[in-house]
Amino acid sequence: MRVPVLDPVPDRSTPDGGWGLDEEQLAAVTAPRGPVCVLAGAGTGKTRTITRRIAHLVSTGHVAPGQVLAVTFTARAAGEMRTRLRALGVAGVQARTFHAAALRQLRYFWPRVVGGDQWQLLDGKLRIVGQAAARAKAGTDAASLRDLAGEIEWAKASLVTPDDYAAAVAKLRRDTPGPAEQVAAVYAGYEALKNRAELLDFDDLLLHTAAALEEHGAVADEFRDRYRCFVVDEYQDVTALQHRVLDAWLGARDDLTVVGDANQTIYTFAGATPRHLLEFPRRFPEAVVVRLQRDYRSTPQVVAAANTLIGAARGRVAGSRLRLVGQLPPGPEPDFAEHDDEPAEATAVAKQIKRLVADGTPASEIAVLFRINAQSEVYEQALTDAGVPYQVRGGERFFSRPEVRRAMTAIRMAGSGAVDAPLVDIVRAVLAPVGLTAEPPGGSAQRAQWESLLAIVELAEELVTVEPEADLRRFSTELETRADAAHPPTVQGVTLASLHAAKGLEWDVVFLVGLVDGTLPIQHADGDEAAIEEERRLLYVGITRARRRLSLSWALSRQPGGPRRRRRSRFLYGLIPEEHPASRVASGSGRGGAKPRCRVCGSPLIGTDALKLQRCSDCPSDVDVELLDRLRGWRSEVAREQQVPAYVIFTDATLTAIAEQRPADSAALVRIPGIGARKLDRYGPGVLALVADSGS
């Protein structure tokens, strides 16, 4: 039962403190000091819960606000946490990202642990990586340098040194951006050049902070005397390096609350691991463990789709499984649509969005989510053609926009004079000379600037609800605080974002687009079960961003008139109702069928290997053993030539499927899951030649 009361001040006379908490949330909020693990599913109110836990700890006298350090993974999330705590009357809590907290501590302790001037923070590492790559005779084009920089970040986040790199990636069978020894040389060269120039990268902030606390007892004592209570959000995504810092913060203490959901682990490629979340009860046997599964964000229809998707995941630890229970009134069923090509898909999505906006759905409550950023362009064009405003998440930051900077300057200057009028009216008047008109202007660029100014007015309205006596000077301070914390307001316009960038956000309407094998799951994940399951979790995150309406779509070709070789994502099997038009075979292409069936016994196929083989694992195989041996030999030779692991070419299951089905042409070959257009172009001729030879 949920109590529909929300009072920022705790009321001890009511069972839930007057905070509108359900039974599980209340258990997490009021758990005694010490280790607490909150397993919080998507939409279950985790931010509400942890901010009220902090407020409870403060109100009961356990800690002062300044003794609490709450860390999360984005500046936006940290800013939102501070805003909510302030609304609860708990100001002074340090809510920061890991890196921001480490930077603040390192600046303070630097004179004692290092001495001299503090090293400068490196703004971007590509220039130094480029110098190191050139010395190691590695690729120095932009794409290669980005890959090398990302690999160095993974290694440091995973506490892997240059000397240990080659052995570590071999053990993990990690796909590296070049020969392991060469990448290690670039890594070592980068570290040497950076240290010689007395520069720090973001990972160094964490490394040096941990070392300062581990190696200097007086520094550790001072820090631990200041901070007594720790809260970690998104605990499923901590890296080994971040956890080392957390351990250094804690010392021998256990006043720690962690919140996470293993179903939303989507950053293992960057070194994150849910292991710390899953092993928390083992590390702290006396820990209070609370499971939040009541979903207050999404309709039961959206929740059911999310549960179906994640329920098919492999390798889930039993104790971490959360099955969401929808709490909202029913809504429309998720929609599924197949299109001939990507432009047709984008045009159809833009038309639906235009209709939704015309019917009253705010554009800011609609999102188009995709797997990779390159998919954004076709939707930007389609929305522009439809006259629908949009914003690309990850593009220009709100507080960096020229019109926003001008507005903040105007507010700061006007704030020096005394004005006796409501704050919102004052802000509107101040912003009028810089472009805030009563009605929105024509033209997409002018409209975008107007929307930015209107968002500032809405921030003033938000501040007044929390601080009714706030004046212009206070509002100017609020804007500066938000700018420093990268906590922008909501701007009117459809959001275009990658699935990774959408984490932590939500909209009334979500369009999940481009759902084809090779894109989701991404092609390089094929053959790696752990990587495939992370792709599944990424789609789960996308589905759970939707509050009311959810649309999933895919296109059979990239360009109009192109070959219709693509197949919809394997993750959609089981999601599409059999009676839905999208479940039927598309244009005789052989695609479709809500549940692929075994070509031997006709039963529904379950699992990646079964889908590839197109038969149940226990049904008899008609594999051509000689062909399979020849395919394996061919794969080994190609892998040696390309200096990549054999499974990158084709997995064993894919080779077995080829040897069983013996495809005679490209169309038959591409129907085998795991063989997309790129692999068809690169390896198709060789495979088909081997198959043809085996039949002669």
PDB file of N, CA, C and O in Angstrom, residues 240-282:
ATOM      1  N   ALA A 240      36.408  -1.174 -10.465  1.00  0.00           N
ATOM      2  CA  ALA A 240      37.349  -1.605  -9.428  1.00  0.00           C
ATOM      3  C   ALA A 240      38.060  -0.404  -8.815  1.00  0.00           C
ATOM      4  O   ALA A 240      38.303  -0.361  -7.597  1.00  0.00           O
ATOM      5  N   LEU A 241      38.384   0.596  -9.640  1.00  0.00           N
ATOM      6  CA  LEU A 241      39.063   1.789  -9.136  1.00  0.00           C
ATOM      7  C   LEU A 241      38.145   2.597  -8.224  1.00  0.00           C
ATOM      8  O   LEU A 241      38.554   3.055  -7.150  1.00  0.00           O
ATOM      9  N   GLN A 242      36.902   2.787  -8.626  1.00  0.00           N
ATOM     10  CA  GLN A 242      35.969   3.525  -7.777  1.00  0.00           C
ATOM     11  C   GLN A 242      35.748   2.803  -6.459  1.00  0.00           C
ATOM     12  O   GLN A 242      35.643   3.438  -5.398  1.00  0.00           O
ATOM     13  N   HIS A 243      35.704   1.475  -6.518  1.00  0.00           N
ATOM     14  CA  HIS A 243      35.498   0.735  -5.276  1.00  0.00           C
ATOM     15  C   HIS A 243      36.721   0.813  -4.372  1.00  0.00           C
ATOM     16  O   HIS A 243      36.588   0.818  -3.138  1.00  0.00           O
ATOM     17  N   ARG A 244      37.886   0.908  -4.948  1.00  0.00           N
ATOM     18  CA  ARG A 244      39.092   1.097  -4.130  1.00  0.00           C
ATOM     19  C   ARG A 244      39.013   2.432  -3.385  1.00  0.00           C
ATOM     20  O   ARG A 244      39.372   2.514  -2.211  1.00  0.00           O
ATOM     21  N   VAL A 245      38.540   3.471  -4.078  1.00  0.00           N
ATOM     22  CA  VAL A 245      38.369   4.769  -3.419  1.00  0.00           C
ATOM     23  C   VAL A 245      37.338   4.670  -2.306  1.00  0.00           C
ATOM     24  O   VAL A 245      37.540   5.188  -1.196  1.00  0.00           O
ATOM     25  N   LEU A 246      36.216   3.997  -2.582  1.00  0.00           N
ATOM     26  CA  LEU A 246      35.174   3.841  -1.562  1.00  0.00           C
ATOM     27  C   LEU A 246      35.717   3.108  -0.343  1.00  0.00           C
ATOM     28  O   LEU A 246      35.441   3.495   0.805  1.00  0.00           O
ATOM     29  N   ASP A 247      36.497   2.057  -0.555  1.00  0.00           N
ATOM     30  CA  ASP A 247      37.092   1.328   0.562  1.00  0.00           C
ATOM     31  C   ASP A 247      38.022   2.230   1.363  1.00  0.00           C
ATOM     32  O   ASP A 247      38.075   2.160   2.597  1.00  0.00           O
ATOM     33  N   ALA A 248      38.776   3.097   0.657  1.00  0.00           N
ATOM     34  CA  ALA A 248      39.680   4.017   1.351  1.00  0.00           C
ATOM     35  C   ALA A 248      38.894   5.041   2.159  1.00  0.00           C
ATOM     36  O   ALA A 248      39.299   5.430   3.262  1.00  0.00           O
ATOM     37  N   TRP A 249      37.758   5.484   1.621  1.00  0.00           N
ATOM     38  CA  TRP A 249      36.901   6.403   2.379  1.00  0.00           C
ATOM     39  C   TRP A 249      36.381   5.743   3.653  1.00  0.00           C
ATOM     40  O   TRP A 249      36.378   6.335   4.720  1.00  0.00           O
ATOM     41  N   LEU A 250      35.917   4.519   3.517  1.00  0.00           N
ATOM     42  CA  LEU A 250      35.284   3.824   4.637  1.00  0.00           C
ATOM     43  C   LEU A 250      36.269   3.442   5.732  1.00  0.00           C
ATOM     44  O   LEU A 250      35.981   3.574   6.918  1.00  0.00           O
ATOM     45  N   GLY A 251      37.439   2.937   5.345  1.00  0.00           N
ATOM     46  CA  GLY A 251      38.335   2.366   6.327  1.00  0.00           C
ATOM     47  C   GLY A 251      37.695   1.133   6.939  1.00  0.00           C
ATOM     48  O   GLY A 251      37.158   0.280   6.237  1.00  0.00           O
ATOM     49  N   ALA A 252      37.695   1.049   8.259  1.00  0.00           N
ATOM     50  CA  ALA A 252      37.120  -0.114   8.943  1.00  0.00           C
ATOM     51  C   ALA A 252      35.653   0.078   9.279  1.00  0.00           C
ATOM     52  O   ALA A 252      35.046  -0.780   9.921  1.00  0.00           O
ATOM     53  N   ARG A 253      35.055   1.190   8.829  1.00  0.00           N
ATOM     54  CA  ARG A 253      33.665   1.478   9.193  1.00  0.00           C
ATOM     55  C   ARG A 253      32.695   0.793   8.239  1.00  0.00           C
ATOM     56  O   ARG A 253      33.083   0.276   7.196  1.00  0.00           O
ATOM     57  N   ASP A 254      31.400   0.820   8.615  1.00  0.00           N
ATOM     58  CA  ASP A 254      30.402   0.133   7.791  1.00  0.00           C
ATOM     59  C   ASP A 254      29.135   0.964   7.607  1.00  0.00           C
ATOM     60  O   ASP A 254      28.088   0.429   7.254  1.00  0.00           O
ATOM     61  N   ASP A 255      29.207   2.269   7.858  1.00  0.00           N
ATOM     62  CA  ASP A 255      28.023   3.119   7.716  1.00  0.00           C
ATOM     63  C   ASP A 255      27.855   3.471   6.242  1.00  0.00           C
ATOM     64  O   ASP A 255      28.193   4.567   5.790  1.00  0.00           O
ATOM     65  N   LEU A 256      27.332   2.510   5.503  1.00  0.00           N
ATOM     66  CA  LEU A 256      27.285   2.597   4.044  1.00  0.00           C
ATOM     67  C   LEU A 256      25.926   2.120   3.541  1.00  0.00           C
ATOM     68  O   LEU A 256      25.471   1.039   3.900  1.00  0.00           O
ATOM     69  N   THR A 257      25.305   2.939   2.707  1.00  0.00           N
ATOM     70  CA  THR A 257      24.075   2.554   2.019  1.00  0.00           C
ATOM     71  C   THR A 257      24.354   2.513   0.531  1.00  0.00           C
ATOM     72  O   THR A 257      24.855   3.497  -0.043  1.00  0.00           O
ATOM     73  N   VAL A 258      24.077   1.389  -0.121  1.00  0.00           N
ATOM     74  CA  VAL A 258      24.285   1.268  -1.565  1.00  0.00           C
ATOM     75  C   VAL A 258      22.949   0.962  -2.230  1.00  0.00           C
ATOM     76  O   VAL A 258      22.094   0.285  -1.662  1.00  0.00           O
ATOM     77  N   VAL A 259      22.787   1.492  -3.427  1.00  0.00           N
ATOM     78  CA  VAL A 259      21.542   1.324  -4.177  1.00  0.00           C
ATOM     79  C   VAL A 259      21.904   0.913  -5.595  1.00  0.00           C
ATOM     80  O   VAL A 259      22.752   1.539  -6.239  1.00  0.00           O
ATOM     81  N   GLY A 260      21.268  -0.138  -6.113  1.00  0.00           N
ATOM     82  CA  GLY A 260      21.591  -0.555  -7.467  1.00  0.00           C
ATOM     83  C   GLY A 260      20.632  -1.606  -7.998  1.00  0.00           C
ATOM     84  O   GLY A 260      19.760  -2.100  -7.281  1.00  0.00           O
ATOM     85  N   ASP A 261      20.812  -1.924  -9.270  1.00  0.00           N
ATOM     86  CA  ASP A 261      19.976  -2.908  -9.957  1.00  0.00           C
ATOM     87  C   ASP A 261      20.849  -3.625 -10.977  1.00  0.00           C
ATOM     88  O   ASP A 261      21.272  -3.025 -11.970  1.00  0.00           O
ATOM     89  N   ALA A 262      21.127  -4.894 -10.736  1.00  0.00           N
ATOM     90  CA  ALA A 262      21.985  -5.653 -11.647  1.00  0.00           C
ATOM     91  C   ALA A 262      21.395  -5.735 -13.049  1.00  0.00           C
ATOM     92  O   ALA A 262      22.123  -5.899 -14.034  1.00  0.00           O
ATOM     93  N   ASN A 263      20.067  -5.607 -13.164  1.00  0.00           N
ATOM     94  CA  ASN A 263      19.430  -5.638 -14.487  1.00  0.00           C
ATOM     95  C   ASN A 263      19.787  -4.415 -15.329  1.00  0.00           C
ATOM     96  O   ASN A 263      19.514  -4.402 -16.531  1.00  0.00           O
ATOM     97  N   GLN A 264      20.354  -3.388 -14.708  1.00  0.00           N
ATOM     98  CA  GLN A 264      20.692  -2.174 -15.437  1.00  0.00           C
ATOM     99  C   GLN A 264      22.201  -1.962 -15.531  1.00  0.00           C
ATOM    100  O   GLN A 264      22.668  -0.838 -15.711  1.00  0.00           O
ATOM    101  N   THR A 265      22.971  -3.028 -15.438  1.00  0.00           N
ATOM    102  CA  THR A 265      24.420  -2.934 -15.617  1.00  0.00           C
ATOM    103  C   THR A 265      24.729  -2.825 -17.106  1.00  0.00           C
ATOM    104  O   THR A 265      24.563  -3.786 -17.854  1.00  0.00           O
ATOM    105  N   ILE A 266      25.176  -1.644 -17.550  1.00  0.00           N
ATOM    106  CA  ILE A 266      25.383  -1.432 -18.988  1.00  0.00           C
ATOM    107  C   ILE A 266      26.741  -0.821 -19.306  1.00  0.00           C
ATOM    108  O   ILE A 266      26.964  -0.358 -20.432  1.00  0.00           O
ATOM    109  N   TYR A 267      27.662  -0.828 -18.328  1.00  0.00           N
ATOM    110  CA  TYR A 267      28.955  -0.196 -18.566  1.00  0.00           C
ATOM    111  C   TYR A 267      30.123  -1.142 -18.289  1.00  0.00           C
ATOM    112  O   TYR A 267      31.209  -0.698 -17.960  1.00  0.00           O
ATOM    113  N   THR A 268      29.923  -2.449 -18.432  1.00  0.00           N
ATOM    114  CA  THR A 268      31.043  -3.360 -18.178  1.00  0.00           C
ATOM    115  C   THR A 268      32.163  -3.151 -19.187  1.00  0.00           C
ATOM    116  O   THR A 268      33.321  -3.421 -18.883  1.00  0.00           O
ATOM    117  N   PHE A 269      31.837  -2.657 -20.378  1.00  0.00           N
ATOM    118  CA  PHE A 269      32.881  -2.392 -21.378  1.00  0.00           C
ATOM    119  C   PHE A 269      33.855  -1.323 -20.877  1.00  0.00           C
ATOM    120  O   PHE A 269      34.991  -1.244 -21.345  1.00  0.00           O
ATOM    121  N   ALA A 270      33.419  -0.499 -19.923  1.00  0.00           N
ATOM    122  CA  ALA A 270      34.265   0.558 -19.378  1.00  0.00           C
ATOM    123  C   ALA A 270      34.842   0.183 -18.009  1.00  0.00           C
ATOM    124  O   ALA A 270      35.427   1.028 -17.337  1.00  0.00           O
ATOM    125  N   GLY A 271      34.681  -1.071 -17.616  1.00  0.00           N
ATOM    126  CA  GLY A 271      35.266  -1.530 -16.363  1.00  0.00           C
ATOM    127  C   GLY A 271      34.291  -1.681 -15.217  1.00  0.00           C
ATOM    128  O   GLY A 271      34.675  -2.112 -14.130  1.00  0.00           O
ATOM    129  N   ALA A 272      33.007  -1.321 -15.429  1.00  0.00           N
ATOM    130  CA  ALA A 272      32.015  -1.463 -14.358  1.00  0.00           C
ATOM    131  C   ALA A 272      31.709  -2.937 -14.127  1.00  0.00           C
ATOM    132  O   ALA A 272      31.818  -3.763 -15.033  1.00  0.00           O
ATOM    133  N   THR A 273      31.306  -3.250 -12.915  1.00  0.00           N
ATOM    134  CA  THR A 273      30.947  -4.629 -12.597  1.00  0.00           C
ATOM    135  C   THR A 273      29.880  -4.651 -11.512  1.00  0.00           C
ATOM    136  O   THR A 273      29.972  -3.887 -10.541  1.00  0.00           O
ATOM    137  N   PRO A 274      28.854  -5.506 -11.659  1.00  0.00           N
ATOM    138  CA  PRO A 274      27.838  -5.629 -10.606  1.00  0.00           C
ATOM    139  C   PRO A 274      28.292  -6.512  -9.451  1.00  0.00           C
ATOM    140  O   PRO A 274      27.536  -6.722  -8.506  1.00  0.00           O
ATOM    141  N   ARG A 275      29.518  -7.017  -9.522  1.00  0.00           N
ATOM    142  CA  ARG A 275      29.988  -7.969  -8.510  1.00  0.00           C
ATOM    143  C   ARG A 275      29.892  -7.384  -7.104  1.00  0.00           C
ATOM    144  O   ARG A 275      29.513  -8.064  -6.155  1.00  0.00           O
ATOM    145  N   HIS A 276      30.261  -6.107  -6.955  1.00  0.00           N
ATOM    146  CA  HIS A 276      30.242  -5.497  -5.619  1.00  0.00           C
ATOM    147  C   HIS A 276      28.820  -5.445  -5.061  1.00  0.00           C
ATOM    148  O   HIS A 276      28.611  -5.667  -3.865  1.00  0.00           O
ATOM    149  N   LEU A 277      27.842  -5.159  -5.932  1.00  0.00           N
ATOM    150  CA  LEU A 277      26.443  -5.144  -5.490  1.00  0.00           C
ATOM    151  C   LEU A 277      25.991  -6.544  -5.097  1.00  0.00           C
ATOM    152  O   LEU A 277      25.373  -6.742  -4.040  1.00  0.00           O
ATOM    153  N   LEU A 278      26.314  -7.523  -5.940  1.00  0.00           N
ATOM    154  CA  LEU A 278      25.846  -8.884  -5.699  1.00  0.00           C
ATOM    155  C   LEU A 278      26.501  -9.505  -4.470  1.00  0.00           C
ATOM    156  O   LEU A 278      25.900 -10.347  -3.794  1.00  0.00           O
ATOM    157  N   GLU A 279      27.733  -9.083  -4.166  1.00  0.00           N
ATOM    158  CA  GLU A 279      28.455  -9.673  -3.042  1.00  0.00           C
ATOM    159  C   GLU A 279      28.348  -8.843  -1.761  1.00  0.00           C
ATOM    160  O   GLU A 279      28.959  -9.182  -0.750  1.00  0.00           O
ATOM    161  N   PHE A 280      27.552  -7.776  -1.799  1.00  0.00           N
ATOM    162  CA  PHE A 280      27.453  -6.897  -0.625  1.00  0.00           C
ATOM    163  C   PHE A 280      26.987  -7.660   0.625  1.00  0.00           C
ATOM    164  O   PHE A 280      27.588  -7.512   1.698  1.00  0.00           O
ATOM    165  N   PRO A 281      25.939  -8.491   0.531  1.00  0.00           N
ATOM    166  CA  PRO A 281      25.522  -9.220   1.741  1.00  0.00           C
ATOM    167  C   PRO A 281      26.585 -10.183   2.262  1.00  0.00           C
ATOM    168  O   PRO A 281      26.617 -10.491   3.462  1.00  0.00           O
ATOM    169  N   ARG A 282      27.435 -10.669   1.377  1.00  0.00           N
ATOM    170  CA  ARG A 282      28.501 -11.570   1.822  1.00  0.00           C
ATOM    171  C   ARG A 282      29.594 -10.771   2.537  1.00  0.00           C
ATOM    172  O   ARG A 282      30.153 -11.219   3.539  1.00  0.00           O
TER     173      ARG A 282
END
